[in-house]
Amino acid sequence: MANSTRSILITGGTTGVGFYAAAEIARNCPDHCIVIASRKDADQSAKAINDKLRQNNVQFLPLDLGDLKNVRSFVETWKEKHFPPLSALILNAGLQFPHEIHYTADGFEATFGINHVGHALLFHLLQPYLAHEARIVITASGTHDPAQKSGLPDAKYATAEELAHPTGKELTVDGRGRYSNSKLCNILWTYALARRLEKLPGKKWTVVAFDPGLMPGTGLAREYNAFLRFLWHHVLPPIIPLLRLVLFHNIHKPSESGASLVWTALDAKEKAANGIYYEGRKHIKSSVNSYNEADQEELWAWTVKTLAATETERHQFEVVN
């Protein structure tokens, strides 16, 4: 990888849609350094991709998005390894806790903390390592949109602080509702960042949100009970074509959604699109609430204030210089 011209980072790249996307990118970009980041790589995913392609341009770096010290340590490691400039940053990792409330190492509600806060800090700290032309893709979900009737509780946004540190009745919110809320935050933050990138001089950075659809067989159900995990991993995957026909069009194999994620990140024509919401390979409207600019700015301001450790970082995190 010493001769790599660019880097691409994928969080959650060891399993599911992230793994298939990493393999496809490695195949299409043999001259790029592909880094997959997750808490662990139990299946040696990076090695598996390299062995299959007979290449050596994929590597694994440990990253715990639920621990902000670990996120900072990850970026220090990135700096020390002198990776080539990042041409694509794919913020794909996500967790869902369907039952009791969980917290991150920093005391944030874990779904919000991992799906939004950890990713936001990672982006901000990696800004100096982005190439002149860079694509940021955030894996969101159609569950954020009540109009899609996903079966999850409707996403609602009041304040970021309420999501980060729920109190009172907010402590009893269904964990699946916390997931849909976090996915709404992914899109609110995407639109807030997109406005700033449009004003950024001297750079060609774009950011979009991507809905991979429902993907039975992925690790998203790992916190569910044994029966539901069995259905998710063994019963539903073989009948995806039938589910797509009789239930909802946006149900896919992880390999299919992985290919769409790669297209969203790397397609030459799409790379110019900024502030767009994708359902697979289609530009569609996100939820009505996701276009509330006041909510976008409230989330943005809270995130910068919470994550910036110094005034210098605050200025950097604001993106517009």
C-alpha positions as MATLAB code, in Angstrom:
seq = 'MANSTRSILITGGTTGVGFYAAAEIARNCPDHCIVIASRKDADQSAKAINDKLRQNNVQFLPLDLGDLKNVRSFVETWKEKHFPPLSALILNAGLQFPHEIHYTADGFEATFGINHVGHALLFHLLQPYLAHEARIVITASGTHDPAQKSGLPDAKYATAEELAHPTGKELTVDGRGRYSNSKLCNILWTYALARRLEKLPGKKWTVVAFDPGLMPGTGLAREYNAFLRFLWHHVLPPIIPLLRLVLFHNIHKPSESGASLVWTALDAKEKAANGIYYEGRKHIKSSVNSYNEADQEELWAWTVKTLAATETERHQFEVVN';
ca = [
       0.000    0.000    0.000;
       3.051    2.251   -0.065;
       2.144    3.451   -3.556;
      -1.481    4.247   -2.759;
      -2.654    7.587   -4.108;
      -5.737    8.049   -1.915;
      -7.400    6.555    1.164;
     -11.008    5.532    1.781;
     -12.289    4.919    5.302;
     -15.406    2.870    6.072;
     -16.728    2.567    9.620;
     -18.539   -0.659   10.352;
     -16.590   -2.175    7.476;
     -16.081   -5.640    8.937;
     -19.649   -6.919    8.565;
     -22.860   -6.428    6.605;
     -23.237   -3.642    4.080;
     -19.919   -2.093    5.149;
     -17.989   -5.289    4.422;
     -19.519   -5.706    0.962;
     -18.874   -2.044    0.207;
     -15.241   -2.360    1.313;
     -14.712   -5.404   -0.890;
     -16.274   -3.662   -3.900;
     -14.222   -0.513   -3.373;
     -11.013   -2.535   -2.988;
     -11.776   -4.298   -6.264;
     -12.530   -1.056   -8.112;
      -9.741    1.003   -6.541;
      -6.625   -1.187   -6.278;
      -4.446    1.922   -6.070;
      -6.312    3.186   -2.973;
      -5.682    2.335    0.664;
      -8.973    1.002    2.051;
      -9.319    1.162    5.834;
     -12.172   -0.618    7.572;
     -12.818    0.474   11.144;
     -14.879   -1.311   13.799;
     -14.523   -2.234   17.435;
     -13.065   -5.587   16.382;
     -12.427   -7.710   13.321;
     -13.204  -11.177   14.650;
     -13.588  -12.650   11.161;
     -10.399  -11.048    9.811;
     -12.442   -9.233    7.190;
      -9.572   -7.163    5.831;
      -7.479  -10.295    5.271;
     -10.442  -12.067    3.671;
     -10.897   -9.256    1.139;
      -7.186   -9.088    0.367;
      -6.932  -12.848   -0.058;
      -9.969  -13.023   -2.332;
      -8.750  -10.186   -4.559;
      -5.078  -11.184   -4.331;
      -4.322   -7.619   -3.297;
      -3.059   -5.980   -0.130;
      -4.800   -2.615   -0.135;
      -7.298   -3.252    2.713;
      -6.449   -2.984    6.373;
      -8.314   -2.931    9.663;
      -8.010   -0.325   12.406;
      -9.913   -0.688   15.706;
     -12.404    2.079   16.452;
     -14.957    2.402   19.247;
     -17.423    5.150   18.344;
     -18.908    4.885   21.817;
     -15.742    6.230   23.432;
     -14.614    9.709   22.380;
     -11.096    9.159   23.756;
     -10.857    6.142   21.479;
     -12.049    8.198   18.496;
      -9.313   10.735   19.209;
      -6.752    7.950   19.582;
      -7.877    6.496   16.252;
      -7.222    9.808   14.493;
      -3.799   10.065   16.147;
      -3.032    6.608   14.751;
      -4.255    7.772   11.353;
      -1.849   10.696   11.514;
       1.070    8.508   12.595;
       0.530    6.043    9.760;
       0.754    8.802    7.149;
      -2.117    7.507    5.054;
      -2.618    9.303    1.729;
      -5.406   11.925    1.618;
      -8.956   10.698    2.169;
     -11.039   10.831   -0.997;
     -14.065    9.192    0.642;
     -15.237    8.962    4.240;
     -18.095    6.493    4.640;
     -19.709    6.825    8.081;
     -21.601    3.561    8.006;
     -21.457    1.945   11.456;
     -24.618    1.842   13.551;
     -26.167    0.110   16.539;
     -29.684   -0.446   17.812;
     -30.622   -1.309   21.401;
     -34.289   -2.378   21.303;
     -34.894   -2.730   25.040;
     -33.332   -1.023   28.053;
     -31.358    2.173   27.711;
     -27.574    1.973   27.221;
     -24.894    4.628   27.629;
     -21.522    5.280   26.018;
     -18.257    5.630   27.921;
     -18.878    9.397   27.921;
     -22.398    9.149   29.352;
     -24.405    9.731   26.159;
     -27.423    7.572   25.353;
     -25.663    4.913   23.287;
     -27.747    4.912   20.103;
     -27.374    8.669   19.701;
     -23.811    8.558   20.999;
     -22.589    5.940   18.527;
     -24.727    6.671   15.493;
     -24.281   10.447   15.647;
     -21.824   11.804   18.228;
     -18.928    9.405   17.586;
     -19.224    9.801   13.827;
     -19.410   13.596   14.081;
     -16.199   13.744   16.110;
     -14.491   11.373   13.682;
     -15.383   13.604   10.740;
     -14.288   16.787   12.468;
     -10.926   15.362   13.534;
     -10.282   13.921   10.074;
     -10.942   17.197    8.246;
      -7.218   17.974    7.893;
      -6.694   14.610    6.190;
      -9.406   14.955    3.552;
      -8.267   15.317   -0.043;
      -8.968   18.475   -2.039;
     -11.931   16.597   -3.549;
     -13.673   14.359   -1.012;
     -16.993   12.584   -0.613;
     -18.640   12.028    2.785;
     -21.459    9.467    2.918;
     -23.542    8.911    6.049;
     -25.560    5.725    6.306;
     -29.011    6.760    7.497;
     -32.296    4.815    7.370;
     -35.830    5.117    6.074;
     -36.936    4.422    9.647;
     -36.428    8.150   10.304;
     -39.484    8.944    8.148;
     -42.943    8.303    9.676;
     -44.438    8.361    6.155;
     -42.587    5.141    5.330;
     -44.435    3.257    8.100;
     -41.402    1.146    8.978;
     -42.990   -0.277   12.114;
     -40.580    1.616   14.358;
     -41.789    4.479   16.569;
     -41.877    7.816   14.749;
     -38.683    9.825   14.929;
     -39.015   13.035   16.940;
     -36.498   15.797   17.514;
     -36.717   18.337   20.329;
     -33.112   19.043   21.310;
     -29.805   17.238   21.003;
     -29.301   17.463   24.750;
     -32.572   15.606   25.332;
     -31.393   12.787   23.068;
     -27.914   12.709   24.587;
     -29.036   12.734   28.221;
     -32.691   11.671   28.409;
     -34.580   12.315   31.637;
     -38.071   11.691   32.962;
     -40.433   10.081   30.466;
     -37.703   10.126   27.817;
     -36.018    7.318   29.730;
     -38.944    5.049   28.871;
     -38.807    5.624   25.108;
     -38.768    2.385   23.116;
     -35.169    1.631   22.128;
     -36.279    1.297   18.524;
     -37.516    4.874   18.762;
     -34.069    5.965   19.873;
     -32.734    4.319   16.728;
     -35.140    6.155   14.423;
     -34.315    9.395   16.284;
     -30.599    8.826   15.733;
     -31.185    8.258   12.022;
     -33.145   11.508   11.814;
     -30.135   13.173   13.448;
     -27.864   11.674   10.783;
     -29.900   13.465    8.134;
     -30.304   16.743   10.035;
     -26.528   16.837   10.487;
     -25.932   15.953    6.816;
     -27.980   18.946    5.674;
     -26.303   21.297    8.166;
     -22.876   20.159    6.980;
     -23.886   20.379    3.308;
     -24.740   24.094    3.695;
     -21.321   24.725    5.167;
     -19.493   22.796    2.470;
     -21.173   24.913   -0.199;
     -19.447   27.961    1.326;
     -16.076   26.301    1.859;
     -13.444   27.968   -0.341;
     -10.794   25.969   -2.128;
     -12.282   22.538   -1.454;
     -14.574   20.196   -3.351;
     -16.194   18.354   -0.470;
     -19.716   16.940   -0.678;
     -21.862   15.118    1.875;
     -24.945   12.946    1.384;
     -27.126   10.574    3.394;
     -27.760    7.025    2.206;
     -30.588    4.637    3.104;
     -29.493    1.033    2.452;
     -32.977   -0.310    3.123;
     -33.951   -3.242    5.318;
     -31.232   -5.898    5.171;
     -32.074   -9.162    6.959;
     -28.963  -11.041    8.003;
     -26.866   -8.044    9.081;
     -25.592   -7.412   12.612;
     -28.196   -4.765   13.382;
     -30.342   -7.302   15.269;
     -27.573   -8.508   17.584;
     -29.249   -6.950   20.633;
     -32.584   -8.699   19.982;
     -33.712  -11.906   21.699;
     -32.658  -15.333   20.407;
     -35.896  -16.016   18.509;
     -35.843  -12.719   16.624;
     -32.139  -13.133   15.873;
     -32.881  -16.562   14.405;
     -35.600  -15.095   12.169;
     -33.344  -12.219   11.147;
     -30.336  -14.359   10.274;
     -31.847  -17.623    9.021;
     -35.492  -17.248    7.996;
     -35.731  -13.844    6.312;
     -32.574  -13.680    4.137;
     -33.591  -16.518    1.767;
     -36.989  -14.929    1.086;
     -35.834  -11.339    0.455;
     -37.228  -11.319   -3.131;
     -40.634  -12.375   -1.782;
     -40.511   -9.811    1.032;
     -39.667   -7.122   -1.513;
     -42.631   -8.165   -3.629;
     -45.311   -8.436   -0.943;
     -44.156   -6.056    1.801;
     -41.908   -3.193    0.712;
     -39.639   -2.410   -2.212;
     -36.672   -1.278   -0.127;
     -35.527   -4.674    1.201;
     -32.156   -5.914   -0.003;
     -29.329   -8.337    0.492;
     -26.354   -6.660    2.191;
     -24.332   -7.242   -0.981;
     -26.912   -5.308   -3.026;
     -26.964   -2.386   -0.620;
     -23.171   -2.498   -0.411;
     -22.947   -2.033   -4.176;
     -25.363    0.908   -3.975;
     -23.319    2.454   -1.177;
     -20.192    2.229   -3.327;
     -22.051    3.829   -6.245;
     -23.203    6.680   -4.006;
     -19.668    7.262   -2.759;
     -17.650    6.833   -5.947;
     -19.769    7.337   -9.059;
     -18.183   10.164  -11.040;
     -21.490   11.936  -11.733;
     -22.926   11.483   -8.252;
     -19.826   12.796   -6.457;
     -20.864   16.348   -7.291;
     -24.233   16.005   -5.531;
     -24.341   17.700   -2.124;
     -27.002   17.580    0.593;
     -28.897   14.740   -1.119;
     -30.807   11.851    0.455;
     -30.526    8.530   -1.360;
     -32.751    5.493   -1.127;
     -30.418    2.988   -2.717;
     -29.476    4.681   -5.989;
     -32.434    7.044   -6.121;
     -32.551   10.673   -5.028;
     -35.677   10.957   -2.873;
     -37.056   13.351   -0.281;
     -36.286   12.564    3.327;
     -38.900   13.125    6.033;
     -40.693   16.443    6.377;
     -39.089   16.981    9.793;
     -35.583   16.435    8.434;
     -35.827   19.720    6.485;
     -36.404   21.785    9.632;
     -33.419   24.115    9.433;
     -33.790   25.248   13.046;
     -33.409   21.634   14.198;
     -30.448   21.132   11.876;
     -28.700   24.157   13.348;
     -29.578   23.252   16.940;
     -28.034   19.811   16.470;
     -25.001   21.280   14.736;
     -24.361   23.883   17.445;
     -24.775   21.337   20.276;
     -22.445   18.896   18.552;
     -19.657   21.415   18.005;
     -19.979   22.848   21.519;
     -19.964   19.379   23.080;
     -17.103   17.886   21.071;
     -14.617   20.727   20.635;
     -12.015   20.537   23.384;
     -10.402   23.910   22.606;
     -11.204   27.144   20.834;
      -8.947   26.049   17.983;
     -10.973   22.848   17.602;
     -14.224   24.782   17.752;
     -13.068   26.916   14.848;
     -11.959   23.846   12.894;
     -15.163   21.956   13.628;
     -17.282   24.781   12.258;
     -15.846   23.788    8.826;
     -16.299   27.223    7.228;
     -12.966   29.033    7.591;
];
